[in-house]
Coordinates of N, CA and C and ligand atoms in Angstrom, one line a residue:
M1105 N 153.7 89.7 149.7 CA 152.6 89.0 149.0 C 153.0 88.8 147.5
R1106 N 152.6 87.6 147.0 CA 153.0 87.4 145.6 C 152.1 88.2 144.7
R1107 N 152.7 88.8 143.6 CA 152.0 89.6 142.7 C 151.1 88.7 141.8
V1108 N 149.8 89.1 141.6 CA 149.0 88.4 140.7 C 148.9 89.1 139.3
Q1109 N 148.5 88.4 138.3 CA 148.4 89.0 137.0 C 146.9 89.1 136.7
I1110 N 146.5 90.3 136.1 CA 145.1 90.4 135.6 C 145.2 90.6 134.1
I1111 N 144.5 89.7 133.4 CA 144.4 89.9 132.0 C 143.2 90.8 131.8
G1112 N 143.4 92.0 131.2 CA 142.3 92.9 131.0 C 142.8 94.3 130.9
S1113 N 141.9 95.1 130.4 CA 142.2 96.5 130.2 C 141.6 97.4 131.3
Y1114 N 142.3 98.5 131.6 CA 141.7 99.4 132.6 C 140.4 100.0 132.1
L1115 N 140.2 100.0 130.8 CA 138.9 100.5 130.3 C 137.7 99.7 130.6
S1116 N 137.9 98.4 131.0 CA 136.8 97.5 131.2 C 136.3 97.7 132.6
L1117 N 134.9 97.9 132.7 CA 134.3 98.1 134.0 C 134.5 96.8 134.9
Y1118 N 134.4 95.7 134.3 CA 134.6 94.4 135.0 C 136.0 94.3 135.6
V1119 N 137.0 94.7 134.7 CA 138.4 94.6 135.2 C 138.5 95.6 136.3
R1120 N 138.0 96.8 136.2 CA 138.1 97.9 137.2 C 137.6 97.4 138.5
K1121 N 136.5 96.7 138.5 CA 135.9 96.2 139.8 C 136.9 95.3 140.5
V1122 N 137.6 94.4 139.7 CA 138.6 93.5 140.4 C 139.8 94.3 140.8
L1123 N 140.2 95.3 140.0 CA 141.4 96.1 140.4 C 141.1 96.9 141.7
V1124 N 139.9 97.4 141.9 CA 139.6 98.1 143.1 C 139.7 97.2 144.3
V1125 N 139.2 96.0 144.1 CA 139.3 95.0 145.2 C 140.7 94.7 145.5
L1126 N 141.5 94.5 144.5 CA 143.0 94.2 144.7 C 143.6 95.4 145.5
D1127 N 143.3 96.6 145.0 CA 143.9 97.8 145.7 C 143.5 97.9 147.2
L1128 N 142.2 97.7 147.4 CA 141.7 97.8 148.8 C 142.3 96.7 149.7
K1129 N 142.6 95.6 149.1 CA 143.3 94.5 149.9 C 144.8 94.6 149.8
V1130 N 145.3 95.6 149.2 CA 146.7 95.9 149.0 C 147.5 94.6 148.5
I1131 N 146.9 94.1 147.4 CA 147.5 92.9 146.7 C 148.2 93.4 145.5
P1132 N 149.5 93.2 145.4 CA 150.2 93.7 144.2 C 149.7 93.0 142.9
Y1133 N 149.6 93.7 141.8 CA 149.2 93.0 140.6 C 149.9 93.7 139.4
E1134 N 150.0 92.9 138.3 CA 150.4 93.5 137.0 C 149.3 93.2 136.0
I1135 N 149.3 94.0 135.0 CA 148.2 93.9 134.0 C 148.8 93.3 132.7
D1136 N 148.1 92.3 132.2 CA 148.4 91.8 130.8 C 147.3 92.4 130.0
P1137 N 147.6 93.4 129.1 CA 146.5 94.2 128.5 C 145.9 93.5 127.2
T1138 N 145.8 92.2 127.3 CA 145.2 91.5 126.1 C 143.8 92.1 125.9
V1139 N 143.6 92.4 124.6 CA 142.2 92.9 124.3 C 141.4 91.7 123.9
P1140 N 140.2 91.5 124.5 CA 139.5 90.2 124.3 C 139.2 90.0 122.8
F1141 N 138.9 91.0 122.1 CA 138.5 90.8 120.7 C 139.6 90.3 119.8
F1142 N 140.9 90.5 120.3 CA 142.1 90.1 119.5 C 142.9 89.0 120.2
G1143 N 142.4 88.5 121.3 CA 143.1 87.5 122.1 C 143.4 86.3 121.2
D1144 N 144.5 85.6 121.6 CA 145.0 84.4 120.8 C 144.4 83.1 121.4
D1145 N 144.9 81.9 120.9 CA 144.3 80.7 121.4 C 144.5 80.5 122.9
R1146 N 145.7 80.9 123.4 CA 145.9 80.8 124.9 C 144.8 81.5 125.6
F1147 N 144.4 82.7 125.1 CA 143.3 83.5 125.8 C 142.0 82.7 125.7
S1148 N 141.7 82.1 124.6 CA 140.5 81.3 124.5 C 140.5 80.1 125.5
R1149 N 141.7 79.5 125.7 CA 141.7 78.4 126.6 C 141.4 78.9 128.1
I1150 N 142.0 80.0 128.5 CA 141.8 80.4 129.8 C 140.5 81.3 130.0
S1151 N 140.0 81.8 128.9 CA 138.7 82.5 129.0 C 137.8 82.0 127.9
P1152 N 137.1 80.9 128.1 CA 136.4 80.2 127.0 C 135.3 81.1 126.3
V1153 N 134.8 82.1 127.1 CA 133.8 83.0 126.4 C 134.5 84.3 125.9
R1154 N 135.9 84.2 126.0 CA 136.7 85.4 125.6 C 136.3 86.7 126.2
R1155 N 136.2 86.7 127.5 CA 135.9 87.9 128.2 C 137.0 88.2 129.2
I1156 N 137.1 89.5 129.6 CA 138.0 89.9 130.6 C 137.2 90.4 131.8
P1157 N 137.6 90.3 133.0 CA 139.0 90.0 133.5 C 139.2 88.5 133.7
V1158 N 140.5 88.1 133.7 CA 141.0 86.8 134.2 C 142.1 87.1 135.2
L1159 N 142.0 86.4 136.3 CA 143.1 86.5 137.3 C 144.0 85.3 137.2
V1160 N 145.3 85.6 137.0 CA 146.2 84.5 136.8 C 147.1 84.5 138.1
D1161 N 147.0 83.4 138.9 CA 147.9 83.2 140.0 C 148.4 81.8 139.9
D1162 N 148.9 81.3 141.0 CA 149.4 79.9 141.0 C 148.3 78.8 141.0
H1163 N 147.0 79.2 140.9 CA 145.9 78.3 141.0 C 145.2 78.0 139.6
G1164 N 145.5 78.8 138.6 CA 144.8 78.7 137.3 C 143.3 78.8 137.4
L1165 N 142.8 80.0 137.5 CA 141.4 80.2 137.8 C 140.6 80.5 136.6
P1166 N 139.2 80.2 136.8 CA 138.3 80.6 135.7 C 138.1 82.1 135.6
P1167 N 137.6 82.6 134.5 CA 137.4 84.1 134.4 C 136.1 84.5 135.2
D1168 N 135.7 85.7 135.0 CA 134.5 86.3 135.6 C 134.8 87.1 136.8
S1169 N 134.5 88.4 136.8 CA 134.8 89.3 137.8 C 134.2 88.9 139.2
S1170 N 133.0 88.4 139.2 CA 132.4 88.1 140.5 C 133.1 86.9 141.1
I1171 N 133.4 85.9 140.3 CA 134.1 84.7 140.8 C 135.5 85.1 141.3
V1172 N 136.2 86.0 140.6 CA 137.5 86.5 141.0 C 137.4 87.2 142.4
C1173 N 136.4 88.1 142.5 CA 136.2 88.9 143.7 C 135.9 87.9 144.9
Q1174 N 135.1 87.0 144.6 CA 134.7 86.0 145.7 C 136.0 85.2 146.1
Y1175 N 136.8 84.8 145.1 CA 138.0 84.1 145.4 C 139.0 85.0 146.3
L1176 N 139.1 86.3 145.9 CA 139.9 87.2 146.6 C 139.4 87.4 148.1
K1177 N 138.1 87.4 148.2 CA 137.5 87.6 149.5 C 137.9 86.4 150.4
E1178 N 137.9 85.2 149.8 CA 138.1 84.0 150.7 C 139.6 83.8 150.9
R1179 N 140.4 84.2 149.9 CA 141.9 84.0 150.1 C 142.5 85.1 150.9
Y1180 N 142.0 86.3 150.8 CA 142.5 87.5 151.5 C 141.3 88.2 152.2
P1181 N 140.9 87.7 153.4 CA 139.6 88.2 154.0 C 139.6 89.7 154.4
E1182 N 140.8 90.3 154.6 CA 140.8 91.7 155.1 C 141.2 92.6 154.0
P1183 N 140.7 93.8 154.0 CA 139.5 94.3 154.7 C 138.2 93.6 154.1
R1184 N 137.2 93.4 155.0 CA 136.0 92.8 154.5 C 135.3 93.7 153.5
L1185 N 134.9 93.1 152.4 CA 134.2 93.9 151.4 C 132.8 93.3 151.1
Y1186 N 132.4 92.4 152.0 CA 131.0 91.8 152.0 C 130.5 92.0 153.4
P1187 N 129.2 92.5 153.5 CA 128.6 92.8 154.8 C 128.7 91.5 155.7
T1188 N 128.8 91.8 157.0 CA 128.8 90.7 158.0 C 127.4 90.0 158.1
D1189 N 126.4 90.8 158.0 CA 125.0 90.2 158.2 C 124.7 89.4 156.9
L1190 N 124.1 88.2 157.2 CA 123.9 87.2 156.1 C 122.9 87.8 155.1
A1191 N 121.8 88.4 155.5 CA 120.9 89.0 154.5 C 121.5 90.1 153.8
D1192 N 122.3 91.0 154.5 CA 122.9 92.1 153.8 C 123.9 91.5 152.8
R1193 N 124.6 90.4 153.1 CA 125.6 89.8 152.2 C 124.8 89.4 150.9
A1194 N 123.7 88.8 151.1 CA 122.9 88.4 149.9 C 122.5 89.6 149.1
R1195 N 122.1 90.7 149.8 CA 121.7 91.9 149.1 C 122.9 92.5 148.4
A1196 N 124.0 92.5 149.0 CA 125.2 93.1 148.3 C 125.6 92.3 147.1
R1197 N 125.4 90.9 147.1 CA 125.7 90.1 145.9 C 124.7 90.4 144.8
W1198 N 123.4 90.6 145.3 CA 122.4 91.0 144.3 C 122.8 92.3 143.6
L1199 N 123.2 93.3 144.4 CA 123.5 94.6 143.7 C 124.8 94.4 142.8
E1200 N 125.7 93.6 143.2 CA 126.8 93.3 142.3 C 126.3 92.6 141.0
E1201 N 125.4 91.7 141.1 CA 124.8 91.0 140.0 C 124.0 92.0 139.1
Y1202 N 123.2 92.9 139.8 CA 122.4 93.9 139.1 C 123.4 94.8 138.3
A1203 N 124.5 95.2 138.9 CA 125.4 96.1 138.2 C 126.0 95.3 137.0
D1204 N 126.5 94.1 137.3 CA 127.2 93.4 136.2 C 126.2 93.1 135.0
S1205 N 125.0 92.7 135.3 CA 124.1 92.3 134.2 C 123.3 93.5 133.7
R1206 N 122.5 94.1 134.5 CA 121.6 95.2 133.9 C 122.4 96.5 133.6
M1207 N 123.3 96.9 134.5 CA 124.0 98.1 134.2 C 125.0 97.9 133.1
G1208 N 125.5 96.6 133.1 CA 126.4 96.2 132.0 C 125.8 96.4 130.7
E1209 N 124.5 95.8 130.6 CA 123.8 95.9 129.4 C 123.6 97.3 128.9
V1210 N 123.2 98.2 129.9 CA 122.8 99.6 129.5 C 124.1 100.4 129.3
F1211 N 124.9 100.5 130.4 CA 126.1 101.5 130.3 C 127.2 101.0 129.4
F1212 N 127.4 99.6 129.5 CA 128.5 99.1 128.6 C 128.1 98.9 127.2
W1213 N 127.1 98.0 127.0 CA 126.7 97.6 125.7 C 126.0 98.7 124.9
K1214 N 125.0 99.3 125.6 CA 124.2 100.3 124.8 C 124.9 101.7 124.7
L1215 N 125.7 102.0 125.7 CA 126.3 103.4 125.6 C 127.8 103.3 125.2
F1216 N 128.6 102.7 126.1 CA 130.1 102.7 125.9 C 130.4 102.0 124.6
N1217 N 129.8 100.9 124.4 CA 130.1 100.1 123.2 C 129.8 101.0 121.9
Q1218 N 128.6 101.7 122.0 CA 128.3 102.5 120.8 C 129.2 103.7 120.6
V1219 N 129.5 104.4 121.7 CA 130.2 105.7 121.5 C 131.7 105.5 121.5
A1220 N 132.2 104.4 122.1 CA 133.7 104.2 122.2 C 134.2 103.0 121.4
I1221 N 133.6 101.8 121.7 CA 134.2 100.6 121.1 C 134.0 100.5 119.6
K1222 N 132.7 100.7 119.2 CA 132.4 100.6 117.8 C 133.3 101.5 116.9
P1223 N 133.4 102.8 117.2 CA 134.2 103.6 116.4 C 135.7 103.3 116.6
A1224 N 136.2 103.1 117.8 CA 137.6 103.0 118.1 C 138.2 101.7 117.7
V1225 N 137.4 100.6 118.0 CA 138.0 99.2 117.8 C 137.6 98.7 116.4
W1226 N 136.3 98.9 116.0 CA 135.8 98.3 114.8 C 135.8 99.3 113.6
G1227 N 136.0 100.6 113.9 CA 135.9 101.6 112.8 C 134.5 101.7 112.3
E1228 N 133.5 101.4 113.1 CA 132.1 101.5 112.7 C 131.5 102.8 113.3
Q1229 N 130.4 103.2 112.7 CA 129.7 104.4 113.2 C 128.9 104.1 114.4
T1230 N 128.8 105.1 115.3 CA 127.9 105.0 116.4 C 126.5 105.1 115.9
D1231 N 125.7 104.2 116.5 CA 124.2 104.2 116.1 C 123.6 105.2 117.1
S1232 N 123.4 106.5 116.6 CA 122.9 107.5 117.5 C 121.5 107.2 118.0
R1233 N 120.7 106.6 117.2 CA 119.4 106.2 117.6 C 119.4 105.3 118.8
A1234 N 120.3 104.3 118.7 CA 120.4 103.3 119.8 C 120.8 104.0 121.1
V1235 N 121.7 105.0 121.0 CA 122.2 105.7 122.1 C 121.1 106.5 122.7
E1236 N 120.4 107.2 121.8 CA 119.2 108.1 122.3 C 118.2 107.2 123.0
D1237 N 117.9 106.0 122.4 CA 116.9 105.1 123.0 C 117.3 104.7 124.4
A1238 N 118.6 104.3 124.5 CA 119.1 103.9 125.8 C 119.0 105.0 126.8
L1239 N 119.4 106.2 126.4 CA 119.3 107.4 127.4 C 117.9 107.7 127.7
K1240 N 117.0 107.5 126.8 CA 115.6 107.9 127.1 C 114.8 106.8 127.8
N1241 N 115.1 105.5 127.5 CA 114.3 104.4 128.0 C 115.0 103.5 129.1
D1242 N 116.2 103.2 128.9 CA 116.9 102.2 129.8 C 117.5 102.9 131.0
V1243 N 118.3 104.0 130.7 CA 119.0 104.7 131.8 C 118.1 105.1 132.9
P1244 N 117.0 105.8 132.6 CA 116.1 106.3 133.7 C 115.6 105.1 134.6
L1245 N 115.4 103.9 134.0 CA 114.9 102.8 134.8 C 116.0 102.4 135.8
V1246 N 117.3 102.3 135.3 CA 118.4 101.9 136.1 C 118.6 103.0 137.3
L1247 N 118.5 104.3 136.9 CA 118.7 105.3 137.9 C 117.6 105.3 138.9
D1248 N 116.4 105.1 138.5 CA 115.3 105.0 139.4 C 115.5 103.9 140.5
Y1249 N 116.0 102.8 140.0 CA 116.3 101.7 140.9 C 117.4 102.1 141.9
L1250 N 118.4 102.7 141.3 CA 119.5 103.0 142.2 C 119.1 104.1 143.2
E1251 N 118.2 105.0 142.8 CA 117.7 106.0 143.7 C 116.9 105.3 144.9
S1252 N 116.3 104.2 144.6 CA 115.5 103.5 145.6 C 116.4 102.8 146.6
I1253 N 117.6 102.5 146.2 CA 118.5 101.7 147.2 C 119.6 102.6 147.7
A1254 N 119.9 103.8 147.1 CA 121.0 104.6 147.6 C 120.7 105.1 149.0
P1255 N 121.7 105.1 149.9 CA 121.4 105.5 151.3 C 121.3 107.0 151.4
L1256 N 120.7 107.5 152.5 CA 120.5 108.9 152.7 C 121.9 109.6 152.9
D1257 N 122.8 108.8 153.4 CA 124.1 109.3 153.7 C 125.1 108.1 153.7
G1258 N 126.3 108.3 153.3 CA 127.3 107.2 153.4 C 127.1 106.1 152.4
F1259 N 127.6 104.9 152.8 CA 127.5 103.7 151.9 C 126.3 102.8 152.2
V1260 N 125.9 102.1 151.1 CA 124.9 101.1 151.3 C 125.6 100.0 152.2
F1261 N 124.9 99.5 153.2 CA 125.4 98.6 154.2 C 126.5 99.2 155.1
G1262 N 126.6 100.5 155.1 CA 127.4 101.2 156.1 C 128.9 101.3 155.8
A1263 N 129.4 100.6 154.8 CA 130.8 100.7 154.6 C 131.0 100.3 153.1
V1264 N 132.2 100.6 152.6 CA 132.5 100.2 151.2 C 132.4 98.7 151.1
S1265 N 131.7 98.3 150.0 CA 131.4 96.9 149.8 C 131.4 96.5 148.3
I1266 N 131.3 95.3 148.1 CA 131.3 94.8 146.7 C 130.2 95.4 145.9
A1267 N 129.1 95.8 146.6 CA 128.0 96.4 145.9 C 128.4 97.8 145.4
G1268 N 128.9 98.6 146.2 CA 129.3 100.0 145.8 C 130.4 99.9 144.8
I1269 N 131.4 99.0 145.0 CA 132.5 98.9 144.0 C 131.9 98.6 142.6
S1270 N 131.0 97.6 142.6 CA 130.5 97.2 141.3 C 129.7 98.4 140.6
I1271 N 128.9 99.0 141.4 CA 128.1 100.1 140.9 C 129.0 101.2 140.4
A1272 N 130.0 101.6 141.2 CA 130.8 102.7 140.8 C 131.6 102.4 139.5
S1273 N 132.0 101.2 139.4 CA 132.8 100.8 138.2 C 132.1 101.1 136.9
F1274 N 130.7 101.0 136.9 CA 129.9 101.2 135.7 C 129.8 102.7 135.5
F1275 N 129.7 103.5 136.5 CA 129.6 104.9 136.3 C 130.9 105.5 135.7
R1276 N 132.0 104.9 136.0 CA 133.2 105.4 135.3 C 133.1 105.3 133.8
N1277 N 132.6 104.1 133.4 CA 132.5 104.0 131.9 C 131.4 104.9 131.4
A1278 N 130.3 105.1 132.2 CA 129.2 106.0 131.8 C 129.8 107.4 131.6
E1279 N 130.7 107.7 132.5 CA 131.4 109.0 132.4 C 132.2 109.2 131.1
F1280 N 132.9 108.0 130.8 CA 133.7 108.0 129.5 C 132.8 108.3 128.3
A1281 N 131.5 107.8 128.5 CA 130.5 108.0 127.4 C 129.8 109.3 127.6
R1282 N 130.4 110.2 128.4 CA 129.9 111.6 128.6 C 128.5 111.6 129.3
F1283 N 128.3 110.6 130.2 CA 127.0 110.6 130.9 C 127.3 110.9 132.4
Q1284 N 126.5 111.8 133.0 CA 126.6 112.0 134.4 C 125.2 112.0 135.1
V1285 N 125.2 111.6 136.3 CA 123.9 111.6 137.0 C 123.4 113.0 137.3
D1286 N 122.2 113.3 137.0 CA 121.6 114.6 137.3 C 121.3 114.7 138.8
A1287 N 122.1 115.5 139.5 CA 121.9 115.5 141.0 C 120.6 116.2 141.4
A1288 N 120.0 117.0 140.5 CA 118.7 117.6 140.9 C 117.6 116.6 140.8
R1289 N 117.7 115.7 139.9 CA 116.6 114.7 139.7 C 116.8 113.5 140.6
R1290 N 118.1 113.1 140.8 CA 118.4 111.9 141.5 C 119.5 112.1 142.5
P1291 N 119.1 112.9 143.6 CA 120.2 113.4 144.5 C 120.9 112.3 145.3
L1292 N 120.1 111.2 145.6 CA 120.8 110.2 146.4 C 121.8 109.4 145.6
T1293 N 121.4 109.1 144.4 CA 122.3 108.4 143.5 C 123.5 109.2 143.2
A1294 N 123.3 110.5 142.9 CA 124.4 111.4 142.6 C 125.4 111.4 143.8
A1295 N 124.8 111.6 145.0 CA 125.7 111.7 146.2 C 126.4 110.4 146.4
Y1296 N 125.7 109.3 146.2 CA 126.3 107.9 146.4 C 127.4 107.7 145.4
V1297 N 127.2 108.0 144.2 CA 128.2 107.8 143.2 C 129.4 108.7 143.5
S1298 N 129.2 109.9 144.0 CA 130.3 110.8 144.2 C 131.2 110.3 145.4
I1299 N 130.6 109.7 146.4 CA 131.5 109.2 147.5 C 132.2 107.9 147.0
L1300 N 131.6 107.2 146.1 CA 132.2 106.0 145.6 C 133.4 106.3 144.8
F1301 N 133.4 107.4 144.1 CA 134.5 107.9 143.2 C 135.6 108.4 144.2
Ligands
GSH860 N1 130.3 88.5 133.6 C1 131.6 88.9 133.1 C2 131.5 89.9 132.0 C3 132.9 90.3 131.5 C4 132.8 91.1 130.2 O1 131.7 91.2 129.5 N2 133.9 91.7 129.8 C5 134.0 92.5 128.6 C6 134.9 93.7 128.8 S1 134.2 95.0 129.7 C7 134.6 91.7 127.5 O2 135.5 90.9 127.7 N3 134.1 91.8 126.3 C8 134.6 91.1 125.1 C9 133.6 90.6 124.2 O3 132.4 90.8 124.5 O4 134.0 90.0 123.2 C10 132.4 89.4 134.3 O5 131.9 89.8 135.3 O6 133.7 89.2 134.3

């Protein structure tokens, strides 16, 4: 199978989501570690909003992790990472979207960005109040929602799917920001995240 190229860093949760899909489908890849903040004109042309990941293969694709994962699903159908049932497939896509947008907002922008990107990339101070606010107000709402959809046992939809992959990718960054799910308060979410890792 031909090797594909992924423009993006291992540190990005959206890149990680695509890499997990590539690994599960045993598709060889190489990483172009362009950092979006410093990408050149070529990067702006292939990623107009200057975001990673971008998958580069012989088809010249648009960016966006969900679009890339959908493309990989159609080009390399096995193993299936979207449920067979139509309604479950819609639910899985919703959880992917929830992870990408809401969890992205909270775990990436409000936490990881504050504790990692601001100091390491921009040399700016972490806004501790913003971090505290996210931990107090935003994170609990996300975790409550996940607790309501996490299965009693095993995976949502019975097998590893794009939903679990998307959710797990965010918890890795949350962990980099020294955040862990409290298993006593949210046992289903903690168990679900632990099997996804
Ligand atoms: N919806 C996009 C989001 C991608 C995204 O926000 N990537 C971040 C890295 S984790 C990025 O490139 N940030 C650069 C910036 O905001 O300038 C996707 O799913 O690919």
